[in-house]
Short mmCIF file of C-alpha atoms in Angstrom, two decimals:
data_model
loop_
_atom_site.label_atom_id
_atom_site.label_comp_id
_atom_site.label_asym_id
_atom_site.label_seq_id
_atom_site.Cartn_x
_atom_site.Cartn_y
_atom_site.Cartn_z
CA UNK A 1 47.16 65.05 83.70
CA UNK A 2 49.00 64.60 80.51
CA UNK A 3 48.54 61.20 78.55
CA UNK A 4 52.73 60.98 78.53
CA UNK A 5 52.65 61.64 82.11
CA UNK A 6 50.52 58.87 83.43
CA UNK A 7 52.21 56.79 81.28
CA UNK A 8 55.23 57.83 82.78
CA UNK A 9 53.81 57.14 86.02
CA UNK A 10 52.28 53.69 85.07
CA UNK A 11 55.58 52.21 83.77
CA UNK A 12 56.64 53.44 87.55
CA UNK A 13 53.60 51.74 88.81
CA UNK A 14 53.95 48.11 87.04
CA UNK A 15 57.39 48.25 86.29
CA UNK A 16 58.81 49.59 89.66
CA UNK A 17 61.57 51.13 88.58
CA UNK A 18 60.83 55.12 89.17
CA UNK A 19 54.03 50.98 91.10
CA UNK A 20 34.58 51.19 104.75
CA UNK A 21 32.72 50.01 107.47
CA UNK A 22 29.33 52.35 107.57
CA UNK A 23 28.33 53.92 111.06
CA UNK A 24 24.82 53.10 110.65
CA UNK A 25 24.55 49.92 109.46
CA UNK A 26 26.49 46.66 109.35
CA UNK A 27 29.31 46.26 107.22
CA UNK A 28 27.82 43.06 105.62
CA UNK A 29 25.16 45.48 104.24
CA UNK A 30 26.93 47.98 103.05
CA UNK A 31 27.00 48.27 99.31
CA UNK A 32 30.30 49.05 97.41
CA UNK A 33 30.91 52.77 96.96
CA UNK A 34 30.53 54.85 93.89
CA UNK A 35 33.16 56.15 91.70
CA UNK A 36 31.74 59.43 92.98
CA UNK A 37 31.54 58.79 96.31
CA UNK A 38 34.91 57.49 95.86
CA UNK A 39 36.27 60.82 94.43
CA UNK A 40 34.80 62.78 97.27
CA UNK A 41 37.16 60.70 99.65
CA UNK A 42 39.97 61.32 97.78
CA UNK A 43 43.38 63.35 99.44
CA UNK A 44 43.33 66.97 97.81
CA UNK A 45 46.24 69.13 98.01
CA UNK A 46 47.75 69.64 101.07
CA UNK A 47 45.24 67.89 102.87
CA UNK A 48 48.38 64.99 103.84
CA UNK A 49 50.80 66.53 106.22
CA UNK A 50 53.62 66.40 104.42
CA UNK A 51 52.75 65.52 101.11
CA UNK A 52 51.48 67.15 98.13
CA UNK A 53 47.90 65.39 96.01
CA UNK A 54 47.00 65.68 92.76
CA UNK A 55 43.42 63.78 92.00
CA UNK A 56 43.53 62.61 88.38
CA UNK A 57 40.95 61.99 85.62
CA UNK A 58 42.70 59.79 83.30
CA UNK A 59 42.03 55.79 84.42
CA UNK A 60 44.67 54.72 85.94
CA UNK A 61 44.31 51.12 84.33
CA UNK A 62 42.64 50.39 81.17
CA UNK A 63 41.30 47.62 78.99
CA UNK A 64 44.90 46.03 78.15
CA UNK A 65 46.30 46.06 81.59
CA UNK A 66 45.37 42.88 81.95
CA UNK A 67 48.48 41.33 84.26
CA UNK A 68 48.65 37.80 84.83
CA UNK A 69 50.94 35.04 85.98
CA UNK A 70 51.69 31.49 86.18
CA UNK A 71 52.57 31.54 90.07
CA UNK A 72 49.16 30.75 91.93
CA UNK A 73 50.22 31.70 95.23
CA UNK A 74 51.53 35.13 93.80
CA UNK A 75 47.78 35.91 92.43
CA UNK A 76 46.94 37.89 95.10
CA UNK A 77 50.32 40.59 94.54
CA UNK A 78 49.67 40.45 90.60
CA UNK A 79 46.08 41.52 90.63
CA UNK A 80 46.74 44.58 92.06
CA UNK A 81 48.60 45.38 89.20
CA UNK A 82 45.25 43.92 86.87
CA UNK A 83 42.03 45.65 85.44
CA UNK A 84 40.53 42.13 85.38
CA UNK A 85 41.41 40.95 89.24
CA UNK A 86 39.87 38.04 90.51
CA UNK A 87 38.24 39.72 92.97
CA UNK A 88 36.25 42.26 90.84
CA UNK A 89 36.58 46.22 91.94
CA UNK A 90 33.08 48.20 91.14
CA UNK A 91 34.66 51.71 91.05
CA UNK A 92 38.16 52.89 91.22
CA UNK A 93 40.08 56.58 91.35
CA UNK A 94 43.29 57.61 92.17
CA UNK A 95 45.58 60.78 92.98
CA UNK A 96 49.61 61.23 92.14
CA UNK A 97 50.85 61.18 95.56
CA UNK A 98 54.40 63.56 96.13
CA UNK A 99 56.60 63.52 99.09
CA UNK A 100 56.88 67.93 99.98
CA UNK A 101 60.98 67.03 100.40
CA UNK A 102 61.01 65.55 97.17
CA UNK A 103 64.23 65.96 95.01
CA UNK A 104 63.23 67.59 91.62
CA UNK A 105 61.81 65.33 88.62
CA UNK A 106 61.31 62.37 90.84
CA UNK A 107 58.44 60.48 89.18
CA UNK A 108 55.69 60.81 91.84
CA UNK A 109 53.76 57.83 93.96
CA UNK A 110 50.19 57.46 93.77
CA UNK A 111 47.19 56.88 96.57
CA UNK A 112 44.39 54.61 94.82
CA UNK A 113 40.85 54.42 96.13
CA UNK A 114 39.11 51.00 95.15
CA UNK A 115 35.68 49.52 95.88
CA UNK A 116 34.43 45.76 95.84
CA UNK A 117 31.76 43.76 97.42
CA UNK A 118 32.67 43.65 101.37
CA UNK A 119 33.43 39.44 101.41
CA UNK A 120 35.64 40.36 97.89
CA UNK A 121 37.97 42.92 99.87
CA UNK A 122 38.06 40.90 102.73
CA UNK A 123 39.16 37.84 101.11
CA UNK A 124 41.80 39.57 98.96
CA UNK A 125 43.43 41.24 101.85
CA UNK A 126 43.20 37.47 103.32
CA UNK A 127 45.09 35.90 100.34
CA UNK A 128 47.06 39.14 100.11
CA UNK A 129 48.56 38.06 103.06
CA UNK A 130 49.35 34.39 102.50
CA UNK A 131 50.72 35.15 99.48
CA UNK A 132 53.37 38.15 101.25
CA UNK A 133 54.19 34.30 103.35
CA UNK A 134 54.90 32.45 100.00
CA UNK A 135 55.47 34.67 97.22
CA UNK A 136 59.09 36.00 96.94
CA UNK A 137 59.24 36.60 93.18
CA UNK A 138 57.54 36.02 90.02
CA UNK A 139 56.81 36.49 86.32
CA UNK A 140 53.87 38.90 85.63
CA UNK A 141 52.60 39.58 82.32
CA UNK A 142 50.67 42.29 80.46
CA UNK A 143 48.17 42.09 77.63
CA UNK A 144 49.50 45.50 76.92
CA UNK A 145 53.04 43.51 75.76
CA UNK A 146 55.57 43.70 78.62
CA UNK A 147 56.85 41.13 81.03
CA UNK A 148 58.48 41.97 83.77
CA UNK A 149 59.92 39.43 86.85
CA UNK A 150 59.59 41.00 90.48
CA UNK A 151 60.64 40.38 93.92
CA UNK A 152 58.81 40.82 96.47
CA UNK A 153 59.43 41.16 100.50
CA UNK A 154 56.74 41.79 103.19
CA UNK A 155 57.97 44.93 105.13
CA UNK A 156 56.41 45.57 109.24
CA UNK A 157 52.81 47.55 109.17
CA UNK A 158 51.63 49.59 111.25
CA UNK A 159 48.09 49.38 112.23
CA UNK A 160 45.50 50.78 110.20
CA UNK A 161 41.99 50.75 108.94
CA UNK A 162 40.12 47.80 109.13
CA UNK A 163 43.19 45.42 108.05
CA UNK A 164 46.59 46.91 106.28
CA UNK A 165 49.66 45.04 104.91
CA UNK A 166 53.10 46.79 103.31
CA UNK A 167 55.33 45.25 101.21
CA UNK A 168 58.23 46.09 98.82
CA UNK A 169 57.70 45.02 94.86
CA UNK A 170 61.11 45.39 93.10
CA UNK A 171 61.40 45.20 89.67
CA UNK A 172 64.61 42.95 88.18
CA UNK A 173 65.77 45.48 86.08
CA UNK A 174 64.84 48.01 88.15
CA UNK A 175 68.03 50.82 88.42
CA UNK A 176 69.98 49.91 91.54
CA UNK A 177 67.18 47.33 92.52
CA UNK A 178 64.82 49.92 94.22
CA UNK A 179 61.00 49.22 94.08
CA UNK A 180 57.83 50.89 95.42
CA UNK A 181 57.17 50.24 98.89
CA UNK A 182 53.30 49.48 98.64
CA UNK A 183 50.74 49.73 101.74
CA UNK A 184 47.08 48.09 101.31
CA UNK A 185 44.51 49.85 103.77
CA UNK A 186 41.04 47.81 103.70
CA UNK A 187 37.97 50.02 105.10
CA UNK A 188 35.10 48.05 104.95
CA UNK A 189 34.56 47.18 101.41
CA UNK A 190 37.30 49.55 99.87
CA UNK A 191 40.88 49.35 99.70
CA UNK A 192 43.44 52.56 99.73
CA UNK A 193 46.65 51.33 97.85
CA UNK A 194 49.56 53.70 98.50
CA UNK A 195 52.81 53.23 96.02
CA UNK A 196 55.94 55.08 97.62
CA UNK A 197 58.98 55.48 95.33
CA UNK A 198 62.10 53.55 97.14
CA UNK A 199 64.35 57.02 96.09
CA UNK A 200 67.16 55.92 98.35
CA UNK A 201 67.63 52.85 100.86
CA UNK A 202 65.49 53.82 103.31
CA UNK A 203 62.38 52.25 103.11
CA UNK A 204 59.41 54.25 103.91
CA UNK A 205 56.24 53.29 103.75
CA UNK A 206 53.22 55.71 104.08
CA UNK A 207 52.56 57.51 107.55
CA UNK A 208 50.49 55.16 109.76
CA UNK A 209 48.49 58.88 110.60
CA UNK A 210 47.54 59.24 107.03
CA UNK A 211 46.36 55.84 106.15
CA UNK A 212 44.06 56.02 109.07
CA UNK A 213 43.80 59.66 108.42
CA UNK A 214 42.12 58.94 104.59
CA UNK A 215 40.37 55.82 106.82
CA UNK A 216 37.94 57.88 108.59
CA UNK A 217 36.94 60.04 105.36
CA UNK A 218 35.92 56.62 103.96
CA UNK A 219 34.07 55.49 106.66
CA UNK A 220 32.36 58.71 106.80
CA UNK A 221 31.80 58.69 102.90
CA UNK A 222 30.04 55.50 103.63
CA UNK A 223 27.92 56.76 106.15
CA UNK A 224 26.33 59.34 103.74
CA UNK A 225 22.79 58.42 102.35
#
């Protein structure tokens, strides 16, 4: 993808204003997976029902995206924004992620596959959670240069993968106050990060089917020798 497009889509991304168990052995052995095991599990083309997949080569974060803030308890929400998390990822790909009824020129979403150590993912998605109890805005900043203040609200989940949480992350000068409705999927030691566009009020966060669709390809990515 064009450098000016996945910038185009990373402003969307950290902004917001267009952001595996194995089957045959335990999950406390399992090592994280690779960056090409990880691409292998990625959504291709159609391969959503109803949505359209682009994989892309370009990292999605690089060596300024470092995002902080000053908030403890908002940690959690801000290092998924981060290249330098505090719980470390080991390999990480992602895909541009487009709604088929899509009006045209919306900036697209994104699916993001990301591995860490098994007790890492488990105890982000555990802090994740707390902080979607007692974070409802903060101050995040960039090494890159920006800062930008967000809201955020915890939004119903349906079940999936291993553990899952939603939420919606809303810029403050986002146009018309519209975010990116965000859905965390932990399988095993990975995490599938899903950033919808809020295009209108609805808020719609990704298919329940497809989370635990792109669930199983990671558990059976994991199970490979």
């Amino acid at each position: 993808m064009h450098s000016g497009i996945r910038r185009t889509l990373m402003f969307a991304v950290l902004s917001a204003i267009s952001m595996a168990t194995t089957a045959c052995s335990s999950a406390s052995e399992q090592q994280p997976l690779t960056e090409a095991q990880l691409t292998g599990a990625l959504p291709d083309s159609d391969e959503l029902p109803g949505f359209t997949t682009k994989p892309q080569s370009l990292a999605l974060l690089e060596a300024k995206d470092v995002v902080t803030t000053y908030q403890p308890s908002c940690r959690p929400i801000a290092d998924m924004m981060s290249v330098r998390p505090k719980y470390p990822r080991q390999a990480m790909v992602w895909a541009t992620m487009q709604p088929n009824d899509a009006p045209p020129g919306v900036t697209p979403g994104s699916v993001t596959l990301t591995s860490h150590a098994i007790k890492d993912a488990k105890a982000w998605m555990v802090e994740l959670r707390q902080a979607l109890t007692k974070c409802g805005q903060f101050t995040a900043r960039s090494q890159r240069g920006w800062t930008h203040r967000f809201s955020v609200r915890p939004l119903s989940t349906a079940k999936a993968g291993d553990d899952s949480v939603t939420y919606l992350l809303t810029n403050a000068r986002a146009p018309k106050r519209r975010g990116n409705v965000m859905t965390v999927v932990r399988t095993g030691g990975t995490f599938t990060t899903y950033l919808m566009n809020q295009d209108s009020d609805e808020l719609v966060p990704v298919p329940a089917s497809i989370a635990n669709q792109q669930h199983k390809k990671l558990r059976a990515a994991a199970a490979q020798p």
